[in-house]
PDB file of C-alpha atoms in Angstrom:
ATOM      1  CA  LYS J  33     217.193 -12.744-262.728  1.00 84.00           C
ATOM      2  CA  GLN J  34     214.174 -15.039-262.775  1.00 90.00           C
ATOM      3  CA  GLU J  35     211.564 -14.137-265.374  1.00 93.00           C
ATOM      4  CA  VAL J  36     208.177 -15.798-265.518  1.00 96.00           C
ATOM      5  CA  THR J  37     205.942 -15.793-268.591  1.00 96.00           C
ATOM      6  CA  GLN J  38     202.339 -16.956-268.659  1.00 97.00           C
ATOM      7  CA  ILE J  39     200.434 -17.828-271.795  1.00 95.00           C
ATOM      8  CA  PRO J  40     197.742 -17.005-272.710  1.00 95.00           C
ATOM      9  CA  ALA J  41     197.363 -13.597-271.090  1.00 95.00           C
ATOM     10  CA  ALA J  42     193.589 -13.933-271.238  1.00 96.00           C
ATOM     11  CA  LEU J  43     191.161 -16.718-272.013  1.00 95.00           C
ATOM     12  CA  SER J  44     187.377 -16.844-272.439  1.00 97.00           C
ATOM     13  CA  VAL J  45     185.714 -20.247-272.686  1.00 96.00           C
ATOM     14  CA  PRO J  46     182.231 -21.757-272.364  1.00 97.00           C
ATOM     15  CA  GLU J  47     181.392 -23.683-269.238  1.00 97.00           C
ATOM     16  CA  GLY J  48     182.475 -27.328-269.241  1.00 97.00           C
ATOM     17  CA  GLU J  49     185.636 -26.957-271.299  1.00 96.00           C
ATOM     18  CA  ASN J  50     188.952 -28.401-270.177  1.00 97.00           C
ATOM     19  CA  LEU J  51     191.694 -25.759-270.013  1.00 95.00           C
ATOM     20  CA  VAL J  52     195.467 -25.593-270.090  1.00 96.00           C
ATOM     21  CA  LEU J  53     197.345 -22.605-268.683  1.00 97.00           C
ATOM     22  CA  ASN J  54     201.050 -22.396-269.435  1.00 97.00           C
ATOM     23  CA  CYS J  55     203.927 -20.982-267.418  1.00 97.00           C
ATOM     24  CA  SER J  56     207.609 -20.755-268.310  1.00 97.00           C
ATOM     25  CA  PHE J  57     210.494 -19.563-266.155  1.00 96.00           C
ATOM     26  CA  THR J  58     214.087 -18.773-267.010  1.00 95.00           C
ATOM     27  CA  ASP J  59     216.005 -20.032-263.952  1.00 91.00           C
ATOM     28  CA  SER J  60     215.447 -23.735-263.254  1.00 90.00           C
ATOM     29  CA  ALA J  61     217.125 -23.565-259.805  1.00 91.00           C
ATOM     30  CA  ILE J  62     213.839 -23.460-257.954  1.00 91.00           C
ATOM     31  CA  TYR J  63     212.712 -25.076-254.704  1.00 89.00           C
ATOM     32  CA  ASN J  64     209.050 -25.310-255.546  1.00 92.00           C
ATOM     33  CA  LEU J  65     206.351 -23.731-257.687  1.00 94.00           C
ATOM     34  CA  GLN J  66     202.932 -22.539-256.597  1.00 94.00           C
ATOM     35  CA  TRP J  67     199.851 -21.766-258.623  1.00 97.00           C
ATOM     36  CA  PHE J  68     197.653 -19.054-257.150  1.00 96.00           C
ATOM     37  CA  ARG J  69     194.231 -17.720-257.917  1.00 97.00           C
ATOM     38  CA  GLN J  70     193.363 -14.034-257.532  1.00 95.00           C
ATOM     39  CA  ASP J  71     189.825 -12.683-257.638  1.00 94.00           C
ATOM     40  CA  PRO J  72     189.329  -8.976-258.454  1.00 88.00           C
ATOM     41  CA  GLY J  73     190.274  -6.765-255.520  1.00 84.00           C
ATOM     42  CA  LYS J  74     191.337  -9.744-253.430  1.00 86.00           C
ATOM     43  CA  GLY J  75     194.552 -11.322-252.225  1.00 88.00           C
ATOM     44  CA  LEU J  76     196.111 -14.516-253.535  1.00 93.00           C
ATOM     45  CA  THR J  77     194.769 -17.966-252.774  1.00 93.00           C
ATOM     46  CA  SER J  78     197.175 -20.872-253.094  1.00 93.00           C
ATOM     47  CA  LEU J  79     195.823 -23.643-255.344  1.00 96.00           C
ATOM     48  CA  LEU J  80     198.675 -26.107-255.673  1.00 95.00           C
ATOM     49  CA  LEU J  81     202.306 -26.422-254.667  1.00 94.00           C
ATOM     50  CA  ILE J  82     204.720 -28.661-256.567  1.00 94.00           C
ATOM     51  CA  GLN J  83     208.048 -29.415-254.950  1.00 91.00           C
ATOM     52  CA  SER J  84     211.105 -29.295-257.198  1.00 90.00           C
ATOM     53  CA  SER J  85     211.451 -33.076-256.937  1.00 91.00           C
ATOM     54  CA  GLN J  86     207.865 -33.692-258.078  1.00 93.00           C
ATOM     55  CA  ARG J  87     206.400 -33.881-261.553  1.00 95.00           C
ATOM     56  CA  GLU J  88     202.767 -33.100-260.769  1.00 95.00           C
ATOM     57  CA  GLN J  89     200.157 -32.375-258.133  1.00 95.00           C
ATOM     58  CA  THR J  90     196.396 -32.768-258.197  1.00 96.00           C
ATOM     59  CA  SER J  91     193.623 -31.108-256.221  1.00 95.00           C
ATOM     60  CA  GLY J  92     190.072 -31.783-257.285  1.00 96.00           C
ATOM     61  CA  ARG J  93     189.601 -30.570-260.866  1.00 97.00           C
ATOM     62  CA  LEU J  94     193.067 -29.015-260.923  1.00 97.00           C
ATOM     63  CA  ASN J  95     196.270 -30.699-262.013  1.00 97.00           C
ATOM     64  CA  ALA J  96     199.624 -28.971-262.193  1.00 97.00           C
ATOM     65  CA  SER J  97     202.748 -30.380-263.811  1.00 97.00           C
ATOM     66  CA  LEU J  98     206.350 -29.280-263.506  1.00 97.00           C
ATOM     67  CA  ASP J  99     209.263 -29.829-265.885  1.00 96.00           C
ATOM     68  CA  LYS J 100     212.007 -28.095-263.958  1.00 93.00           C
ATOM     69  CA  SER J 101     214.792 -28.765-266.442  1.00 92.00           C
ATOM     70  CA  SER J 102     212.927 -27.073-269.274  1.00 95.00           C
ATOM     71  CA  GLY J 103     211.507 -24.331-267.063  1.00 95.00           C
ATOM     72  CA  ARG J 104     207.850 -25.111-267.647  1.00 97.00           C
ATOM     73  CA  SER J 105     204.714 -25.688-265.617  1.00 97.00           C
ATOM     74  CA  THR J 106     201.171 -26.314-266.755  1.00 98.00           C
ATOM     75  CA  LEU J 107     197.901 -25.913-264.884  1.00 97.00           C
ATOM     76  CA  TYR J 108     195.098 -28.083-266.189  1.00 97.00           C
ATOM     77  CA  ILE J 109     191.516 -27.247-265.201  1.00 97.00           C
ATOM     78  CA  ALA J 110     188.940 -29.927-265.929  1.00 98.00           C
ATOM     79  CA  ALA J 111     185.273 -29.221-266.629  1.00 97.00           C
ATOM     80  CA  SER J 112     185.524 -25.471-266.104  1.00 97.00           C
ATOM     81  CA  GLN J 113     182.790 -23.617-264.203  1.00 97.00           C
ATOM     82  CA  PRO J 114     181.830 -19.921-264.034  1.00 97.00           C
ATOM     83  CA  GLY J 115     183.194 -19.858-260.482  1.00 96.00           C
ATOM     84  CA  ASP J 116     186.646 -20.594-261.916  1.00 97.00           C
ATOM     85  CA  SER J 117     186.714 -17.108-263.440  1.00 97.00           C
ATOM     86  CA  ALA J 118     189.729 -15.328-261.934  1.00 97.00           C
ATOM     87  CA  THR J 119     193.363 -14.522-262.641  1.00 97.00           C
ATOM     88  CA  TYR J 120     195.731 -17.468-262.303  1.00 98.00           C
ATOM     89  CA  LEU J 121     199.315 -16.757-261.278  1.00 97.00           C
ATOM     90  CA  CYS J 122     202.340 -19.015-261.569  1.00 96.00           C
ATOM     91  CA  ALA J 123     205.080 -18.474-258.978  1.00 95.00           C
ATOM     92  CA  PRO J 124     208.374 -20.367-258.784  1.00 94.00           C
ATOM     93  CA  ALA J 125     210.283 -20.002-255.502  1.00 91.00           C
ATOM     94  CA  GLU J 126     214.010 -19.561-255.797  1.00 84.00           C
ATOM     95  CA  ARG J 127     216.898 -18.883-253.427  1.00 73.00           C
ATOM     96  CA  GLY J 128     215.610 -17.913-249.993  1.00 72.00           C
ATOM     97  CA  PHE J 129     212.171 -19.044-251.133  1.00 77.00           C
ATOM     98  CA  LYS J 130     211.698 -15.701-252.817  1.00 83.00           C
ATOM     99  CA  THR J 131     208.627 -16.174-254.991  1.00 88.00           C
ATOM    100  CA  ILE J 132     208.605 -14.522-258.405  1.00 91.00           C
ATOM    101  CA  PHE J 133     205.351 -14.058-260.282  1.00 93.00           C
ATOM    102  CA  GLY J 134     204.224 -13.993-263.857  1.00 91.00           C
ATOM    103  CA  ALA J 135     201.660 -11.433-265.048  1.00 93.00           C
ATOM    104  CA  GLY J 136     198.937 -14.052-264.857  1.00 95.00           C
ATOM    105  CA  THR J 137     196.264 -15.536-267.094  1.00 97.00           C
ATOM    106  CA  ARG J 138     192.844 -13.868-266.828  1.00 96.00           C
ATOM    107  CA  LEU J 139     190.208 -16.567-267.210  1.00 97.00           C
ATOM    108  CA  PHE J 140     186.531 -15.993-267.922  1.00 97.00           C
ATOM    109  CA  VAL J 141     184.206 -18.986-268.004  1.00 97.00           C
ATOM    110  CA  LYS J 142     180.855 -18.252-269.599  1.00 96.00           C
ATOM    111  CA  ALA J 143     177.709 -19.915-268.250  1.00 94.00           C
TER     112      ALA J 143
ATOM    113  CA  GLY R 140     196.522 -15.823-236.160  1.00 52.00           C
ATOM    114  CA  ALA R 141     194.667 -17.879-238.712  1.00 78.00           C
ATOM    115  CA  GLY R 142     196.095 -16.055-241.712  1.00 93.00           C
ATOM    116  CA  VAL R 143     198.251 -13.155-242.820  1.00 95.00           C
ATOM    117  CA  SER R 144     196.648  -9.885-241.773  1.00 96.00           C
ATOM    118  CA  GLN R 145     197.363  -6.525-243.379  1.00 97.00           C
ATOM    119  CA  SER R 146     196.254  -3.070-242.315  1.00 97.00           C
ATOM    120  CA  PRO R 147     194.893  -0.747-243.385  1.00 97.00           C
ATOM    121  CA  ARG R 148     193.003  -2.369-246.267  1.00 96.00           C
ATOM    122  CA  TYR R 149     192.777   0.977-248.045  1.00 97.00           C
ATOM    123  CA  LYS R 150     194.887   4.098-247.742  1.00 98.00           C
ATOM    124  CA  VAL R 151     194.554   7.400-249.568  1.00 98.00           C
ATOM    125  CA  ALA R 152     197.578   9.647-249.237  1.00 98.00           C
ATOM    126  CA  LYS R 153     198.302  13.088-250.550  1.00 98.00           C
ATOM    127  CA  ARG R 154     201.420  13.334-252.675  1.00 98.00           C
ATOM    128  CA  GLY R 155     204.386  13.957-250.410  1.00 97.00           C
ATOM    129  CA  GLN R 156     202.816  12.329-247.366  1.00 98.00           C
ATOM    130  CA  ASP R 157     204.535   9.450-245.519  1.00 98.00           C
ATOM    131  CA  VAL R 158     202.621   6.179-245.088  1.00 98.00           C
ATOM    132  CA  ALA R 159     203.134   3.029-243.031  1.00 98.00           C
ATOM    133  CA  LEU R 160     201.634  -0.333-243.982  1.00 98.00           C
ATOM    134  CA  ARG R 161     201.446  -3.159-241.477  1.00 98.00           C
ATOM    135  CA  CYS R 162     201.688  -6.915-241.904  1.00 98.00           C
ATOM    136  CA  ASP R 163     200.929  -9.547-239.251  1.00 98.00           C
ATOM    137  CA  PRO R 164     202.239 -12.879-240.556  1.00 96.00           C
ATOM    138  CA  ILE R 165     200.998 -16.310-239.556  1.00 95.00           C
ATOM    139  CA  SER R 166     202.269 -17.069-236.067  1.00 93.00           C
ATOM    140  CA  GLY R 167     205.611 -18.878-236.151  1.00 91.00           C
ATOM    141  CA  HIS R 168     206.380 -18.128-239.786  1.00 93.00           C
ATOM    142  CA  VAL R 169     210.007 -17.078-240.035  1.00 91.00           C
ATOM    143  CA  SER R 170     209.963 -15.738-243.607  1.00 92.00           C
ATOM    144  CA  LEU R 171     208.068 -12.610-244.584  1.00 95.00           C
ATOM    145  CA  PHE R 172     207.851 -11.020-248.018  1.00 95.00           C
ATOM    146  CA  TRP R 173     206.488  -7.740-249.376  1.00 97.00           C
ATOM    147  CA  TYR R 174     205.202  -7.336-252.939  1.00 97.00           C
ATOM    148  CA  GLN R 175     203.846  -4.451-254.982  1.00 97.00           C
ATOM    149  CA  GLN R 176     201.058  -5.147-257.484  1.00 96.00           C
ATOM    150  CA  ALA R 177     200.119  -2.568-260.084  1.00 94.00           C
ATOM    151  CA  LEU R 178     196.722  -2.792-261.759  1.00 89.00           C
ATOM    152  CA  GLY R 179     196.585  -5.654-264.240  1.00 87.00           C
ATOM    153  CA  GLN R 180     200.061  -6.919-263.371  1.00 90.00           C
ATOM    154  CA  GLY R 181     201.480  -9.745-261.312  1.00 92.00           C
ATOM    155  CA  PRO R 182     202.983  -9.004-257.899  1.00 95.00           C
ATOM    156  CA  GLU R 183     206.533  -7.618-257.988  1.00 95.00           C
ATOM    157  CA  PHE R 184     208.974  -8.609-255.241  1.00 93.00           C
ATOM    158  CA  LEU R 185     210.063  -5.792-252.928  1.00 96.00           C
ATOM    159  CA  THR R 186     211.866  -7.285-249.929  1.00 96.00           C
ATOM    160  CA  TYR R 187     212.291 -10.390-247.772  1.00 93.00           C
ATOM    161  CA  PHE R 188     212.909 -11.039-244.064  1.00 95.00           C
ATOM    162  CA  GLN R 189     214.007 -14.144-242.266  1.00 92.00           C
ATOM    163  CA  ASN R 190     213.073 -13.500-238.663  1.00 94.00           C
ATOM    164  CA  GLU R 191     214.250  -9.923-238.023  1.00 95.00           C
ATOM    165  CA  ALA R 192     216.984  -9.964-240.674  1.00 95.00           C
ATOM    166  CA  GLN R 193     216.267  -8.277-243.988  1.00 96.00           C
ATOM    167  CA  LEU R 194     218.033 -10.649-246.363  1.00 93.00           C
ATOM    168  CA  ASP R 195     216.991  -9.182-249.694  1.00 92.00           C
ATOM    169  CA  LYS R 196     215.779  -5.673-250.474  1.00 94.00           C
ATOM    170  CA  SER R 197     216.669  -5.702-254.135  1.00 92.00           C
ATOM    171  CA  GLY R 198     213.112  -4.960-255.247  1.00 94.00           C
ATOM    172  CA  LEU R 199     212.604  -1.732-253.317  1.00 97.00           C
ATOM    173  CA  PRO R 200     212.107   0.856-256.080  1.00 94.00           C
ATOM    174  CA  SER R 201     213.804   3.783-254.344  1.00 94.00           C
ATOM    175  CA  ASP R 202     215.283   4.926-251.050  1.00 96.00           C
ATOM    176  CA  ARG R 203     211.852   6.303-250.177  1.00 98.00           C
ATOM    177  CA  PHE R 204     210.818   2.714-249.419  1.00 98.00           C
ATOM    178  CA  PHE R 205     211.864   1.190-246.117  1.00 97.00           C
ATOM    179  CA  ALA R 206     210.785  -2.038-244.405  1.00 98.00           C
ATOM    180  CA  GLU R 207     211.439  -3.362-240.939  1.00 97.00           C
ATOM    181  CA  ARG R 208     210.601  -6.377-238.783  1.00 97.00           C
ATOM    182  CA  PRO R 209     212.285  -5.548-235.483  1.00 96.00           C
ATOM    183  CA  GLU R 210     211.091  -8.501-233.404  1.00 94.00           C
ATOM    184  CA  GLY R 211     210.812 -11.066-236.148  1.00 92.00           C
ATOM    185  CA  SER R 212     207.018 -11.081-236.343  1.00 94.00           C
ATOM    186  CA  VAL R 213     205.062  -7.958-237.379  1.00 97.00           C
ATOM    187  CA  SER R 214     206.515  -6.005-240.293  1.00 98.00           C
ATOM    188  CA  THR R 215     206.003  -2.442-241.453  1.00 98.00           C
ATOM    189  CA  LEU R 216     206.566  -1.105-244.951  1.00 98.00           C
ATOM    190  CA  LYS R 217     207.107   2.634-244.911  1.00 98.00           C
ATOM    191  CA  ILE R 218     206.960   4.887-247.938  1.00 98.00           C
ATOM    192  CA  GLN R 219     208.255   8.402-247.524  1.00 98.00           C
ATOM    193  CA  ARG R 220     207.195  11.389-249.637  1.00 98.00           C
ATOM    194  CA  THR R 221     204.677   9.326-251.609  1.00 98.00           C
ATOM    195  CA  GLN R 222     204.398   9.839-255.366  1.00 97.00           C
ATOM    196  CA  GLN R 223     201.550   8.986-257.714  1.00 96.00           C
ATOM    197  CA  GLU R 224     203.539   6.092-259.162  1.00 96.00           C
ATOM    198  CA  ASP R 225     203.485   4.483-255.692  1.00 97.00           C
ATOM    199  CA  SER R 226     199.742   3.834-256.120  1.00 97.00           C
ATOM    200  CA  ALA R 227     199.353   0.053-256.072  1.00 97.00           C
ATOM    201  CA  VAL R 228     198.283  -2.851-253.918  1.00 97.00           C
ATOM    202  CA  TYR R 229     200.953  -3.875-251.414  1.00 98.00           C
ATOM    203  CA  LEU R 230     200.855  -7.569-250.553  1.00 97.00           C
ATOM    204  CA  CYS R 231     202.518  -9.334-247.665  1.00 97.00           C
ATOM    205  CA  ALA R 232     203.242 -13.067-247.543  1.00 95.00           C
ATOM    206  CA  SER R 233     204.717 -15.404-244.970  1.00 94.00           C
ATOM    207  CA  ARG R 234     206.209 -18.897-245.049  1.00 90.00           C
ATOM    208  CA  GLY R 235     207.026 -21.342-242.309  1.00 85.00           C
ATOM    209  CA  THR R 236     209.901 -23.790-242.216  1.00 82.00           C
ATOM    210  CA  GLY R 237     209.686 -27.106-244.052  1.00 74.00           C
ATOM    211  CA  GLY R 238     211.871 -26.783-247.075  1.00 72.00           C
ATOM    212  CA  SER R 239     210.361 -27.244-250.503  1.00 70.00           C
ATOM    213  CA  ARG R 240     207.013 -28.311-249.054  1.00 75.00           C
ATOM    214  CA  THR R 241     206.445 -24.854-247.642  1.00 83.00           C
ATOM    215  CA  GLU R 242     203.693 -22.742-249.115  1.00 87.00           C
ATOM    216  CA  ALA R 243     203.590 -18.957-249.179  1.00 90.00           C
ATOM    217  CA  PHE R 244     200.407 -17.498-247.690  1.00 92.00           C
ATOM    218  CA  PHE R 245     199.277 -14.029-248.688  1.00 93.00           C
ATOM    219  CA  GLY R 246     197.308 -11.317-246.954  1.00 95.00           C
ATOM    220  CA  GLN R 247     194.451  -9.408-248.584  1.00 94.00           C
ATOM    221  CA  GLY R 248     196.740  -6.480-249.354  1.00 95.00           C
ATOM    222  CA  THR R 249     196.681  -2.743-248.759  1.00 97.00           C
ATOM    223  CA  ARG R 250     195.460  -0.642-251.664  1.00 97.00           C
ATOM    224  CA  LEU R 251     197.380   2.629-251.652  1.00 98.00           C
ATOM    225  CA  THR R 252     196.111   5.545-253.711  1.00 97.00           C
ATOM    226  CA  VAL R 253     198.262   8.650-253.915  1.00 98.00           C
ATOM    227  CA  VAL R 254     196.373  11.776-254.979  1.00 97.00           C
TER     228      VAL R 254
END
């Protein structure tokens, strides 16, 4: 059974810092991996998708890497802003594209 | 439609009452997923449909939970005889075809409170 772990569970940083959020998963037989953002009381917004054959994807200030063989993904956020405050969820998709989630990293960026 | 739509957004049920939660996926998306999210936790997988076929229901917590997608588009998650532990946000997601390039898109969720 796929298990996803995200570290740290929570993070509070001053504005402008560069951040690294870590995700590990136990079953490397995945098709892709998505990083999502969730604001309080809201649904999930997809940030980046990395296909299993890719090593990284970039969107604006976000960069996500994938090391499928070791079961790890990293989300890098450059020059953090208060508007980045949210919970970030890592979600590998396995057989049938069933997406399994970690518990998330709660990020607070202080102005 | 433009996105995944869920209704109602909020539902308060008395313990023992039956509830039905609706999901309208993105038009043309063949895969549909239901998740349960407890406060402060990540979403937990409940069940998965490909068109009208329910291919995986391993995450349904008890036989009080039932999901259907009779025509391969709209889906309903039904919870019978609700209990307080059923209180959570229920999220629906859909995916199109396109192999490993295919993203999952989520609705805003239905917040169920059982009192």
